[in-house]
Amino acid sequence: MHQSIYHHNKEFVLESGEIIPSFHLQYTTYGKLNATKSNVVWVFHALTANSEAADWWPGLIGRGKIFNPEKHFIICVNVPGSCYGSISPLDINAKTNQPYYHEFPIFTLRDIVKTFQHLRQYLQIEKIWIGIGGSLGGMQLLEWAISEPEIFENIIPIGTNAKQSPWGIALNASQRMSIEADATWKEKSDKAGLEGLKVARSIALLSYRDYNAYNTTQQGITEDSRNYSIDKQIYRAETYQKYQGEKLAKRFNAFSYYNLSRTMDSHDVGRGRDSTETALSIIKAKTLVIGIFSDILFPPEEQMFIANNITNAEIHIINSLFGHDGFLLEFDTIEKIIGNFLNKKNLKNE
Ligand SMILES: CC(=O)SCCNC(=O)CCNC(=O)[C@H](O)C(C)(C)COP(=O)(O)OP(=O)(O)OC[C@H]1O[C@@H](n2cnc3c(N)ncnc32)[C@H](O)[C@@H]1OP(=O)(O)O
Ligand SMILES: N[C@@H](CCO)C(=O)O
């Protein structure tokens, strides 16, 4: 594993028209580029992950796995706006000499892809054998496969969409409202909005799981409250929500979260390209779309829409108890589907 930072010390114009003096990207690589540079696997991470893809996708990336550093050159880049090493709201704004905080510009998916294209050129990568990503990662992948259709040989978008849905926007807007309602949110401090962030994660989690998941894992009351009277009992589903909020607040910040949710809401591969369908039809890569039946955030209909509009795309919808988060947990099933796809297409995986 190798971690690096790419510094782009030139002005960068965002889709909004805002100009930033420079940007930097934290990226992690596993394995080596082969002589023909034909073994690149570009992994795109989701909302709160980082560039260390083998850590959060251990069932897919690693020695003996389908994406194997002994054979492949695997790269994952932390998205601009996130808090794991790339340009972020906590960085110093050269114009004010203060952290950006609330002034951090929104990177659209198209802006993110443009920063990745600079990194690709810097690394002298001409072709990407496989691009793969779930959720926000899939959004990056689709946007890139449309803006540079010659670059990707194969793409595997998972649990994602081509345009953020009103449902997704409503969920993100509610999460932003919870951050805005935090009395500390207006403060210029790294810790501003952390209580609101906890609530935001709790709201988000409801869309990452579903009714059955909670029924299966969060029945009943906590051990501690077993002898309490009925009005004082504490429900496991409640402590779960609270715990998940606390857990995120320990490793993330409200500024990155707020901004990345705006990034997601701006997602529309059809913007300025006639229509979403037309945009998807530009993709030339062999495409495997994977969805999850229990995903209520990016439901199977959205996966079918993607597959129906990309020439010869293959689609699989899998079962998972974990809803949307199934893309981070159903390794065995996903690995098998990818393996079959590669075999069927006679794609060498050497
Ligand atoms: C630096 C970094 O860490 S970034 C990279 C890591 N993060 C990422 O990659 C982001 C993507 N990953 C994720 O979103 C998550 O890790 C997932 C979806 C893969 C898995 O989610 P998890 O939270 O581990 O799973 P799950 O929903 O089953 O919850 C289990 C946790 O809740 C706790 N829990 C379960 N039920 C309850 C309850 N009733 N009350 C309180 N806590 C509970 C468990 O003890 C466990 O705690 P732990 O995480 O400290 O071990
Ligand atoms: N659990 C994922 C959900 C977003 O797809 C994350 O935290 O990044």
Coordinates of C-alpha atoms and ligand atoms in Angstrom, one line a residue:
M1 CA 0.0 0.0 0.0
H2 CA 1.3 3.4 -0.9
Q3 CA -0.2 6.8 0.1
S4 CA 0.5 10.0 -1.8
I5 CA -0.8 13.5 -2.2
Y6 CA -1.2 15.0 -5.7
H7 CA -0.7 18.8 -5.6
H8 CA -2.3 20.8 -8.4
N9 CA -0.7 24.2 -7.9
K10 CA -2.7 25.9 -10.6
E11 CA -6.1 27.7 -10.6
F12 CA -9.0 25.4 -10.9
V13 CA -12.4 26.6 -12.2
L14 CA -15.4 24.9 -10.7
E15 CA -18.7 24.3 -12.5
S16 CA -20.2 27.0 -10.4
G17 CA -17.8 29.5 -11.9
E18 CA -15.8 29.8 -8.6
I19 CA -12.1 29.7 -9.0
I20 CA -9.8 28.1 -6.4
P21 CA -6.1 28.8 -6.4
S22 CA -5.1 25.1 -6.1
F23 CA -6.2 21.7 -4.9
H24 CA -4.7 18.5 -3.6
L25 CA -5.9 14.9 -3.6
Q26 CA -4.9 12.2 -1.2
Y27 CA -4.7 8.8 -3.0
T28 CA -3.8 5.3 -2.0
T29 CA -2.4 2.7 -4.4
Y30 CA -2.0 -1.1 -4.1
G31 CA 0.2 -3.1 -6.4
K32 CA 2.2 -1.9 -9.4
L33 CA 1.4 -0.7 -12.9
N34 CA 2.4 -3.4 -15.4
A35 CA 4.5 -2.8 -18.4
T36 CA 1.5 -2.2 -20.7
K37 CA -0.4 -0.2 -18.0
S38 CA -3.3 -2.4 -18.6
N39 CA -4.0 -3.5 -15.0
V40 CA -5.5 -0.3 -13.5
V41 CA -8.5 -0.8 -11.2
W42 CA -9.9 2.6 -10.1
V43 CA -12.0 2.4 -7.0
F44 CA -14.4 5.2 -6.1
H45 CA -15.4 5.6 -2.5
A46 CA -18.8 6.5 -1.0
L47 CA -19.8 9.4 1.3
T48 CA -17.8 8.8 4.5
A49 CA -15.1 6.5 3.4
N50 CA -11.5 7.3 2.5
S51 CA -8.9 6.4 -0.1
E52 CA -7.9 3.2 1.8
A53 CA -10.1 1.0 -0.2
A54 CA -8.7 -2.3 1.0
D55 CA -9.7 -1.3 4.6
W56 CA -13.4 -0.7 3.8
W57 CA -13.7 -3.3 1.0
P58 CA -11.6 -6.1 2.4
G59 CA -13.7 -8.8 0.7
L60 CA -12.9 -7.4 -2.8
I61 CA -9.5 -5.9 -2.5
G62 CA -6.4 -7.7 -1.3
R63 CA -4.2 -10.7 -1.9
G64 CA -6.2 -13.6 -3.2
K65 CA -9.3 -11.3 -3.8
I66 CA -10.8 -10.4 -7.2
F67 CA -8.8 -7.1 -7.1
N68 CA -5.4 -8.3 -6.1
P69 CA -2.4 -6.1 -5.6
E70 CA -0.2 -8.9 -6.9
K71 CA -1.8 -8.6 -10.3
H72 CA -3.5 -5.2 -10.4
F73 CA -2.7 -1.6 -9.8
I74 CA -5.5 -0.5 -7.6
I75 CA -6.1 3.2 -6.9
C76 CA -8.6 5.1 -4.8
V77 CA -8.7 8.8 -4.4
N78 CA -10.3 10.7 -1.5
V79 CA -12.9 13.0 -2.9
P80 CA -12.4 16.8 -2.7
G81 CA -14.5 18.0 0.2
S82 CA -14.0 14.9 2.3
C83 CA -12.0 15.0 5.5
Y84 CA -9.5 12.3 4.7
G85 CA -6.6 14.2 3.1
S86 CA -7.9 15.9 0.0
I87 CA -8.8 19.6 -0.2
S88 CA -11.5 20.1 2.4
P89 CA -13.4 22.8 4.3
L90 CA -10.9 22.7 7.2
D91 CA -8.0 23.7 4.9
I92 CA -6.7 27.2 4.7
N93 CA -8.4 29.4 2.1
A94 CA -5.5 31.3 0.5
K95 CA -7.8 34.3 0.0
T96 CA -8.5 34.8 3.7
N97 CA -5.6 32.9 5.3
Q98 CA -8.3 31.2 7.5
P99 CA -9.9 27.8 7.2
Y100 CA -12.6 27.7 4.5
Y101 CA -15.3 26.3 6.8
H102 CA -18.7 27.6 5.6
E103 CA -17.1 29.2 2.5
F104 CA -15.8 26.0 1.1
P105 CA -17.0 25.7 -2.5
I106 CA -19.3 22.9 -3.7
F107 CA -17.5 20.5 -5.9
T108 CA -20.0 18.9 -8.3
L109 CA -19.5 15.3 -9.5
R110 CA -18.1 16.9 -12.7
D111 CA -15.6 19.0 -10.7
I112 CA -14.5 15.9 -8.8
V113 CA -14.0 13.9 -12.0
K114 CA -12.0 16.8 -13.5
T115 CA -9.6 16.7 -10.5
F116 CA -9.2 13.0 -11.0
Q117 CA -8.5 13.5 -14.6
H118 CA -5.6 15.7 -13.7
L119 CA -4.3 13.0 -11.4
R120 CA -4.7 10.4 -14.1
Q121 CA -2.6 12.5 -16.5
Y122 CA 0.0 13.1 -13.8
L123 CA 0.2 9.3 -13.2
Q124 CA 0.4 8.8 -17.0
I125 CA -2.5 6.3 -17.0
E126 CA -4.2 6.1 -20.4
K127 CA -6.7 3.4 -19.8
I128 CA -8.5 2.1 -16.8
W129 CA -9.2 -1.6 -17.0
I130 CA -12.0 -1.5 -14.4
G131 CA -13.7 1.4 -12.6
I132 CA -15.8 0.4 -9.7
G133 CA -17.8 2.3 -7.0
G134 CA -20.9 2.2 -5.0
S135 CA -23.3 5.1 -4.0
L136 CA -21.4 8.4 -4.3
G137 CA -18.6 6.3 -5.7
G138 CA -20.9 5.1 -8.5
M139 CA -21.9 8.7 -9.3
Q140 CA -18.2 9.6 -9.8
L141 CA -17.7 6.6 -12.0
L142 CA -20.7 7.2 -14.3
E143 CA -19.8 10.9 -14.6
W144 CA -16.3 10.0 -15.6
A145 CA -17.2 7.2 -18.0
I146 CA -19.4 9.7 -19.8
S147 CA -17.0 12.6 -19.8
E148 CA -14.1 10.4 -21.1
P149 CA -15.7 7.4 -22.7
E150 CA -12.5 6.1 -24.2
I151 CA -10.7 5.7 -20.8
F152 CA -12.6 2.9 -19.2
E153 CA -12.7 -0.6 -20.5
N154 CA -15.1 -1.9 -17.9
I155 CA -17.2 -0.2 -15.3
I156 CA -19.1 -1.6 -12.3
P157 CA -21.5 0.9 -10.8
I158 CA -23.2 -0.4 -7.6
G159 CA -26.2 0.9 -5.7
T160 CA -26.0 4.3 -7.4
N161 CA -27.9 6.5 -9.8
A162 CA -27.4 8.7 -12.9
K163 CA -29.3 11.6 -11.3
Q164 CA -29.9 12.3 -7.6
S165 CA -33.6 11.6 -6.9
P166 CA -35.9 14.0 -5.2
W167 CA -36.1 11.3 -2.4
G168 CA -32.3 11.4 -2.0
I169 CA -32.3 15.2 -2.0
A170 CA -35.1 15.3 0.6
L171 CA -33.1 12.9 2.8
N172 CA -29.9 15.0 2.4
A173 CA -31.8 18.3 2.9
S174 CA -33.2 16.9 6.2
Q175 CA -29.7 16.0 7.3
R176 CA -28.4 19.5 6.4
M177 CA -31.4 20.9 8.4
S178 CA -30.2 18.9 11.5
I179 CA -26.7 20.4 11.1
E180 CA -28.1 23.9 10.6
A181 CA -30.3 23.5 13.8
D182 CA -27.1 22.9 15.9
A183 CA -26.5 26.1 17.7
T184 CA -22.7 25.7 17.1
W185 CA -23.0 25.3 13.4
K186 CA -22.3 29.0 12.7
E187 CA -19.1 28.9 14.6
K188 CA -15.8 29.0 12.8
S189 CA -14.4 25.9 14.5
D190 CA -13.5 22.4 13.3
K191 CA -16.1 21.1 15.8
A192 CA -19.0 23.2 14.7
G193 CA -22.2 21.3 14.0
L194 CA -21.1 18.0 15.5
E195 CA -24.4 17.4 17.4
G196 CA -26.3 18.1 14.2
L197 CA -24.0 15.7 12.4
K198 CA -24.9 12.9 14.8
V199 CA -28.6 13.5 14.0
A200 CA -27.8 13.6 10.3
R201 CA -26.1 10.2 10.5
S202 CA -29.1 8.8 12.3
I203 CA -31.4 10.1 9.6
A204 CA -29.1 8.8 6.9
L205 CA -28.9 5.3 8.5
L206 CA -32.6 4.9 8.1
S207 CA -32.1 5.0 4.4
Y208 CA -29.0 2.8 4.5
R209 CA -31.0 0.0 6.1
D210 CA -34.7 -0.9 5.9
Y211 CA -37.7 -2.1 8.0
N212 CA -36.5 -5.7 7.9
A213 CA -33.0 -4.9 8.9
Y214 CA -34.2 -3.2 12.1
N215 CA -36.7 -5.9 12.8
T216 CA -33.9 -8.5 12.5
T217 CA -31.2 -6.7 14.5
Q218 CA -32.7 -4.1 16.8
Q219 CA -35.7 -5.8 18.5
G220 CA -36.4 -5.1 22.2
I221 CA -34.8 -3.1 24.9
T222 CA -31.3 -2.8 26.2
E223 CA -30.0 -5.2 28.9
D224 CA -29.4 -2.3 31.3
S225 CA -33.0 -1.2 31.2
R226 CA -34.6 -4.6 31.7
N227 CA -35.7 -3.8 35.3
Y228 CA -36.8 -0.3 34.6
S229 CA -40.5 0.6 34.6
I230 CA -42.1 0.7 31.1
D231 CA -41.9 4.5 30.9
K232 CA -38.1 4.4 31.5
Q233 CA -37.1 1.5 29.3
I234 CA -34.5 2.2 26.6
Y235 CA -35.0 0.6 23.2
R236 CA -32.1 -1.0 21.3
A237 CA -33.1 0.7 18.1
E238 CA -32.7 4.0 19.9
T239 CA -29.2 3.3 21.3
Y240 CA -28.2 2.0 17.9
Q241 CA -29.2 5.3 16.2
K242 CA -27.3 7.3 18.9
Y243 CA -24.3 5.1 18.8
Q244 CA -24.0 5.4 15.0
G245 CA -24.2 9.2 15.3
E246 CA -21.5 9.3 17.9
K247 CA -19.3 6.9 15.9
L248 CA -19.4 9.2 12.8
A249 CA -18.9 12.4 14.8
K250 CA -15.6 10.9 16.1
R251 CA -14.2 10.5 12.6
F252 CA -15.8 13.1 10.4
N253 CA -16.8 16.8 10.6
A254 CA -20.0 18.6 9.8
F255 CA -18.5 20.8 7.1
S256 CA -17.3 17.9 5.0
Y257 CA -20.6 16.1 5.5
Y258 CA -22.7 19.1 4.6
N259 CA -20.7 19.9 1.5
L260 CA -20.6 16.3 0.2
S261 CA -24.4 16.0 0.6
R262 CA -24.7 19.1 -1.6
T263 CA -22.2 17.5 -4.1
M264 CA -24.6 14.4 -4.2
D265 CA -27.6 16.6 -4.8
S266 CA -26.0 18.3 -7.7
H267 CA -25.5 15.0 -9.5
D268 CA -27.1 14.7 -12.9
V269 CA -25.2 13.2 -15.7
G270 CA -27.7 14.7 -18.1
R271 CA -27.0 18.3 -17.2
G272 CA -26.1 20.1 -20.4
R273 CA -26.1 16.8 -22.3
D274 CA -29.6 16.7 -23.8
S275 CA -31.0 14.1 -21.3
T276 CA -29.9 11.6 -18.6
E277 CA -30.6 8.8 -21.1
T278 CA -28.5 10.4 -23.8
A279 CA -25.6 10.9 -21.4
L280 CA -25.6 7.3 -20.3
S281 CA -25.7 6.2 -24.0
I282 CA -22.3 7.9 -24.4
I283 CA -20.6 5.2 -22.2
K284 CA -18.5 2.8 -24.2
A285 CA -17.2 0.7 -21.4
K286 CA -18.5 -2.9 -20.9
T287 CA -20.8 -2.3 -18.0
L288 CA -21.9 -4.4 -15.0
V289 CA -24.6 -2.8 -12.9
I290 CA -25.2 -4.2 -9.4
G291 CA -28.2 -3.2 -7.3
I292 CA -29.7 -4.4 -4.0
F293 CA -33.4 -5.4 -3.6
S294 CA -33.6 -3.8 -0.1
D295 CA -31.9 -0.6 -1.1
I296 CA -34.5 2.1 -0.4
L297 CA -32.0 5.0 -1.1
F298 CA -30.9 3.9 -4.6
P299 CA -33.7 1.4 -5.4
P300 CA -33.5 -1.3 -8.1
E301 CA -35.5 0.9 -10.5
E302 CA -32.5 3.3 -10.6
Q303 CA -30.1 0.4 -11.4
M304 CA -32.4 -0.7 -14.2
F305 CA -32.5 2.8 -15.6
I306 CA -28.7 2.9 -15.7
A307 CA -28.5 -0.6 -17.3
N308 CA -31.2 0.1 -19.8
N309 CA -29.5 3.2 -21.2
I310 CA -26.0 1.8 -21.5
T311 CA -25.3 -0.3 -24.5
N312 CA -25.2 -4.0 -23.7
A313 CA -25.0 -3.4 -19.9
E314 CA -25.5 -6.4 -17.7
I315 CA -27.4 -6.1 -14.4
H316 CA -27.7 -8.1 -11.2
I317 CA -29.9 -7.2 -8.3
I318 CA -28.8 -9.0 -5.1
N319 CA -30.4 -9.8 -1.8
S320 CA -29.0 -8.2 1.4
L321 CA -30.3 -7.7 4.9
F322 CA -28.2 -4.5 5.0
G323 CA -30.2 -2.4 2.4
H324 CA -28.1 0.2 0.7
D325 CA -25.1 -0.6 2.8
G326 CA -25.1 -4.1 1.3
F327 CA -22.6 -2.8 -1.2
L328 CA -20.1 -2.5 1.6
L329 CA -20.9 -5.9 3.2
E330 CA -22.0 -8.5 0.6
F331 CA -18.5 -9.3 -0.5
D332 CA -19.0 -12.9 -1.5
T333 CA -22.0 -12.3 -3.7
I334 CA -20.5 -9.2 -5.3
E335 CA -17.2 -10.9 -5.9
K336 CA -18.9 -13.9 -7.6
I337 CA -20.9 -11.6 -9.9
I338 CA -17.8 -9.7 -10.9
G339 CA -15.9 -12.9 -11.5
N340 CA -18.6 -14.3 -13.8
F341 CA -18.8 -11.0 -15.6
L342 CA -15.1 -11.0 -16.3
N343 CA -15.2 -14.7 -17.4
K344 CA -18.1 -14.1 -19.7
K345 CA -16.5 -11.2 -21.3
N346 CA -13.3 -13.1 -21.6
L347 CA -11.5 -10.4 -19.8
K348 CA -8.1 -11.4 -18.6
N349 CA -7.7 -11.0 -14.9
E350 CA -4.0 -11.9 -14.7
Ligands
LIG1 C1 -11.1 6.3 9.1 C2 -12.3 5.5 8.7 O1 -12.8 4.7 9.5 S1 -13.0 5.6 7.2 C3 -13.4 4.1 6.7 C4 -14.5 3.4 7.4 N1 -15.8 3.8 7.0 C5 -16.2 3.6 5.8 O2 -15.6 3.0 4.9 C6 -17.6 4.1 5.5 C7 -18.4 3.0 5.0 N2 -18.6 2.1 6.1 C8 -19.8 2.1 6.8 O3 -20.7 2.9 6.5 C9 -20.0 1.0 7.8 O4 -18.8 0.7 8.4 C10 -20.7 -0.3 7.3 C11 -21.9 0.0 6.6 C12 -19.8 -1.0 6.4 C13 -20.9 -1.2 8.5 O5 -21.6 -0.5 9.5 P1 -21.5 -0.9 11.0 O6 -21.9 0.3 11.8 O7 -20.2 -1.5 11.3 O8 -22.5 -2.1 11.2 P2 -23.8 -2.2 12.0 O9 -24.9 -1.3 11.4 O10 -24.2 -3.6 12.0 O11 -23.5 -1.6 13.4 C14 -22.6 -2.3 14.2 C15 -22.1 -1.3 15.3 O12 -23.2 -0.8 16.0 C16 -23.2 -1.3 17.4 N3 -24.6 -1.6 17.8 C17 -25.4 -2.6 17.2 N4 -26.6 -2.5 17.8 C18 -26.5 -1.6 18.8 C19 -27.4 -1.1 19.7 N5 -28.7 -1.6 19.8 N6 -27.0 0.0 20.5 C20 -25.8 0.5 20.4 N7 -24.9 0.0 19.5 C21 -25.2 -1.0 18.7 C22 -22.3 -2.5 17.4 O13 -21.8 -2.8 18.6 C23 -21.3 -2.1 16.3 O14 -20.4 -1.2 17.0 P3 -18.9 -1.1 16.4 O15 -19.0 -0.5 15.1 O16 -18.2 -0.2 17.4 O17 -18.3 -2.4 16.3
LIG2 N1 -22.3 3.8 4.8 C1 -21.9 4.5 3.7 C2 -23.2 5.0 3.0 C3 -23.1 5.9 1.9 O1 -23.3 5.2 0.7 C4 -21.0 5.6 4.1 O2 -21.0 6.0 5.2 O3 -20.2 6.1 3.2

